PDB file of C-alpha atoms in Angstrom:
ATOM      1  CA  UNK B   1       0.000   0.000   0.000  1.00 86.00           C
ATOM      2  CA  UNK B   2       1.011   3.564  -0.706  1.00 93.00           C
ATOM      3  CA  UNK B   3       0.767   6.732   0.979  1.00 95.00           C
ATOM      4  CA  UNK B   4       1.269  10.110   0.276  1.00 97.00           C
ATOM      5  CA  UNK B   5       1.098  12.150   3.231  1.00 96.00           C
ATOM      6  CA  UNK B   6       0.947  16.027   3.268  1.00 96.00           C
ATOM      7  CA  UNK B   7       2.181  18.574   6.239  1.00 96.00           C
ATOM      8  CA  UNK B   8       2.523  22.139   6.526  1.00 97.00           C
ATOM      9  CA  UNK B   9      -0.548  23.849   6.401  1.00 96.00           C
ATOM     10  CA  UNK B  10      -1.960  26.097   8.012  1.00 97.00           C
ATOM     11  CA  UNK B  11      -3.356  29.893   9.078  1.00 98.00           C
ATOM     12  CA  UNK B  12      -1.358  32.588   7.653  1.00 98.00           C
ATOM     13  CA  UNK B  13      -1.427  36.344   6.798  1.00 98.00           C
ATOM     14  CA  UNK B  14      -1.557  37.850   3.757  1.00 98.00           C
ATOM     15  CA  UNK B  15       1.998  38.280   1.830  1.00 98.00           C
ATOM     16  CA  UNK B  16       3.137  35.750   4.592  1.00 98.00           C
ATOM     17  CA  UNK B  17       4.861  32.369   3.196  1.00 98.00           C
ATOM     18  CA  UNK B  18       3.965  28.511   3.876  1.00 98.00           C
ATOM     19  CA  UNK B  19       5.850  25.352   2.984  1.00 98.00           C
ATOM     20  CA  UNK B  20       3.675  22.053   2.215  1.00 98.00           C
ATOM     21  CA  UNK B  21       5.314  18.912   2.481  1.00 98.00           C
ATOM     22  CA  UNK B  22       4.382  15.562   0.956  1.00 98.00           C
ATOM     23  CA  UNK B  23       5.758  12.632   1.998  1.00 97.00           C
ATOM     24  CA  UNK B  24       5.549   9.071  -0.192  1.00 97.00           C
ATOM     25  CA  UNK B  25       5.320   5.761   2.434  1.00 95.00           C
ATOM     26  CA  UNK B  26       4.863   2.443   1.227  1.00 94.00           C
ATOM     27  CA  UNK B  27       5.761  -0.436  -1.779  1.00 90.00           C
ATOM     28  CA  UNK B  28       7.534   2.127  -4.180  1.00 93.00           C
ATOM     29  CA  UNK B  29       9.722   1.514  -7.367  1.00 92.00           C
ATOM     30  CA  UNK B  30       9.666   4.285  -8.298  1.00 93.00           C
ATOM     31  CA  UNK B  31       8.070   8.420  -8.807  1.00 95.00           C
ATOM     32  CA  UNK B  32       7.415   9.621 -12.155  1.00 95.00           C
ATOM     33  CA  UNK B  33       5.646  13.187 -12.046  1.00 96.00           C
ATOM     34  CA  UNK B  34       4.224  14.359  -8.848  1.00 98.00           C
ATOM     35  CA  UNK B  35       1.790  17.862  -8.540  1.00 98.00           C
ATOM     36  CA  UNK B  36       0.483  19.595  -6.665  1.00 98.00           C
ATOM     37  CA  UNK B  37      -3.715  20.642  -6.534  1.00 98.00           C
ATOM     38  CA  UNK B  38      -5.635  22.563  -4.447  1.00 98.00           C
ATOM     39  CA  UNK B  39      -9.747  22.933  -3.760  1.00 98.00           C
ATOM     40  CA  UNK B  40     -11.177  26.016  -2.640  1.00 97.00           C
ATOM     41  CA  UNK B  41     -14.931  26.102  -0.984  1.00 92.00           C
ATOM     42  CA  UNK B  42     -17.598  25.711  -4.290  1.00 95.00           C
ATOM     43  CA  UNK B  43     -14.820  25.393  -7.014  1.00 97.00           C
ATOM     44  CA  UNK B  44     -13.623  22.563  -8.917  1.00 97.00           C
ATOM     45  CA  UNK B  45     -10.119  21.086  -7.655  1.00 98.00           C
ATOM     46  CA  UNK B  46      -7.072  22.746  -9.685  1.00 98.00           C
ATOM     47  CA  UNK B  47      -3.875  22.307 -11.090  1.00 98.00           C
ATOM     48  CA  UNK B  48      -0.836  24.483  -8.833  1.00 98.00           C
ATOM     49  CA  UNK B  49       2.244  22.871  -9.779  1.00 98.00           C
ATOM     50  CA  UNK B  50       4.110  19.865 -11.702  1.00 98.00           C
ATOM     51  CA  UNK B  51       7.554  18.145 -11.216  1.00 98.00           C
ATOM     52  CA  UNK B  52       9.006  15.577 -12.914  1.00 97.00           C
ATOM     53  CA  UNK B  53      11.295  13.065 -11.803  1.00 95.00           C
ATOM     54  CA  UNK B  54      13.844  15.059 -13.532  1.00 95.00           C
ATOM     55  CA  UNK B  55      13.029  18.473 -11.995  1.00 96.00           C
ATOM     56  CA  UNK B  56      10.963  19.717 -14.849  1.00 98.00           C
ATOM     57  CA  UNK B  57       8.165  22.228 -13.808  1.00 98.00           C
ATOM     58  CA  UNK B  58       5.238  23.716 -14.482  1.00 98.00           C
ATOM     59  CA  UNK B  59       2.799  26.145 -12.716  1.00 98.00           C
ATOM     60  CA  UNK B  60      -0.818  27.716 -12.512  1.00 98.00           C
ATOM     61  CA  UNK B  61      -0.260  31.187 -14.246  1.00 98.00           C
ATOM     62  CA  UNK B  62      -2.062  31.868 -10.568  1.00 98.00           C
ATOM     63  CA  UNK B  63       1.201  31.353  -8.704  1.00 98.00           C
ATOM     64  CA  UNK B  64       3.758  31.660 -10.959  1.00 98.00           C
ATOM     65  CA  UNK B  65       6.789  33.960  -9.122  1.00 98.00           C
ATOM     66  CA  UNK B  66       5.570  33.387  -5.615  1.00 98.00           C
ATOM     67  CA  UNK B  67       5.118  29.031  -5.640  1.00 98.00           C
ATOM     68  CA  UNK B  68       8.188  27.121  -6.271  1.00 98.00           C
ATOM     69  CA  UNK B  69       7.670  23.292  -6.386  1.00 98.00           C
ATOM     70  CA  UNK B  70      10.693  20.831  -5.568  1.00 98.00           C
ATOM     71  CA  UNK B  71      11.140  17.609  -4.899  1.00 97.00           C
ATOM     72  CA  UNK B  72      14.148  15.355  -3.000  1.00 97.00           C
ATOM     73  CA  UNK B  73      13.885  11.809  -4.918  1.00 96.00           C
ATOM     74  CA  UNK B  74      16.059   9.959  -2.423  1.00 95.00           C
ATOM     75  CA  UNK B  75      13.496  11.254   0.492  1.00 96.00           C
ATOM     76  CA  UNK B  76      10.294  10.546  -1.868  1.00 96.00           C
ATOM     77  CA  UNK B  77       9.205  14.101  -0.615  1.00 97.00           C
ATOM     78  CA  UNK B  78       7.738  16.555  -2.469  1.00 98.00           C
ATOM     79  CA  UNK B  79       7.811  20.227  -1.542  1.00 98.00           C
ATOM     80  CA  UNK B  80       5.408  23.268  -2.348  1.00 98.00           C
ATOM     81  CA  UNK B  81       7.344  26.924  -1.280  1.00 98.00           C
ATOM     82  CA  UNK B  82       4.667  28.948  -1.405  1.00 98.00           C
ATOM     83  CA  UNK B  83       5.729  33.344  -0.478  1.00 98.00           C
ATOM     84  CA  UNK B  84       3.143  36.492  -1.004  1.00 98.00           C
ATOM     85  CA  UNK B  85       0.389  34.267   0.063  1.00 98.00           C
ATOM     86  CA  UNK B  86      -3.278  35.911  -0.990  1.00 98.00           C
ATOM     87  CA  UNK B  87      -6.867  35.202   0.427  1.00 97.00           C
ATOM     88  CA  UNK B  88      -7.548  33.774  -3.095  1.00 97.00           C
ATOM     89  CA  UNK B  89      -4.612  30.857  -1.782  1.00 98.00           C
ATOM     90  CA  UNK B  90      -7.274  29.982   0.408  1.00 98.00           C
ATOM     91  CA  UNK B  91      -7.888  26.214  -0.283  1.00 98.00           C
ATOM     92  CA  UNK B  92      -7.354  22.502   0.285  1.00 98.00           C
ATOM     93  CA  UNK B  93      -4.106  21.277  -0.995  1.00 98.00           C
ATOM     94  CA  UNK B  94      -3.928  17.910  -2.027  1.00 98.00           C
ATOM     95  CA  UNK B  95      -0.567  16.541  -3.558  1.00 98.00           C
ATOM     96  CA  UNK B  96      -0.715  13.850  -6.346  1.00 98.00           C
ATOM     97  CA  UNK B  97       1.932  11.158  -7.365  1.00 97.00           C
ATOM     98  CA  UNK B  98       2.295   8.497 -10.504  1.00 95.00           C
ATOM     99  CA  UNK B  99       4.625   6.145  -9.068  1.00 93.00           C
ATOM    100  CA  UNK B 100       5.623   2.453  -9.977  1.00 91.00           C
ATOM    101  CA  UNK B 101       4.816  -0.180  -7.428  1.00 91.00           C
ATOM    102  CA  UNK B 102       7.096  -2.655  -9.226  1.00 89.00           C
ATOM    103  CA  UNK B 103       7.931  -2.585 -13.576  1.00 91.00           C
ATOM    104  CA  UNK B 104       4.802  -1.957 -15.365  1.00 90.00           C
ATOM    105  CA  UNK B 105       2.127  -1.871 -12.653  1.00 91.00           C
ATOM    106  CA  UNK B 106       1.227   2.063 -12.766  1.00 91.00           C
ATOM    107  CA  UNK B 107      -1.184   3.942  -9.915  1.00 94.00           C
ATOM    108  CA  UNK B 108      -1.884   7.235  -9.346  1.00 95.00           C
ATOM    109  CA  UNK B 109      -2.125   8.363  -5.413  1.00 97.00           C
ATOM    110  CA  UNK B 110      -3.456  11.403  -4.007  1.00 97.00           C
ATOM    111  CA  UNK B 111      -2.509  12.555  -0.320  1.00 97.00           C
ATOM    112  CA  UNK B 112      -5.534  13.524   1.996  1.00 96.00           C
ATOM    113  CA  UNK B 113      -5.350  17.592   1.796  1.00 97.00           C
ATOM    114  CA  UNK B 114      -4.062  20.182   4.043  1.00 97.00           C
ATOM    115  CA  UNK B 115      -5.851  23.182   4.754  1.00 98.00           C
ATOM    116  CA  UNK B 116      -4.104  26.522   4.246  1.00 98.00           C
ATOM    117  CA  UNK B 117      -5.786  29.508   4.944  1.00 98.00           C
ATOM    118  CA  UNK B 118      -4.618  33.166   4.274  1.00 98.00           C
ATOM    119  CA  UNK B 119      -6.313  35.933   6.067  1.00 97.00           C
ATOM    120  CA  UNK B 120      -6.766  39.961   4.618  1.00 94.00           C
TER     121      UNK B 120
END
């Protein structure tokens, strides 16, 4: 079974700065891409940021400059540096991985969410 496992979260001010963490447990080959998505009250879940294994990125026009996404591949950790936080941040964040459980059996995993909140 495989995890993914976010941390980080939490109550912040605007133009403050969070981290998110997201930590991979579990029968692992191997991480291909790995992204992270957030939810905000009433709106559809949405795209923030994309790494692959090979440190290739891509982000929301939303947060590009203030997000950086990274990733440590000998941890299986994911990271989401996220500085000049706005209300519209306000959301659920969710990280996603496609990882190998051994050659040639795929799944996709989603962590449960952490809540970060950014005040006015």
């Amino acid at each position: 079974q495989v995890q993914l496992v976010e941390s980080g979260g939490g109550l912040v001010q605007a133009g403050g700065s969070l981290r998110l963490s997201c930590a991979a447990s579990g029968s692992i080959f191997s991480i291909n891409a790995m992204g992270w998505y957030r939810q905000a009250p009433g709106k559809r879940r949405e795209l923030v940021a994309t790494i692959t294994r090979g440190g290739s990125t891509n982000y929301a026009d939303s947060v590009k400059g203030r997000f950086t996404i990274s990733r440590d591949n000998a941890k299986n950790t994911m990271y989401l540096q996220m500085n000049s936080l706005k209300p519209e941040d306000t959301a659920v964040y969710y990280c996603n991985a496609g990882l190998l459980v051994r050659p040639g059996l795929p799944v996709d995993v989603w962590g449960q969410g952490t809540q970060v909140t950014v005040s006015s």
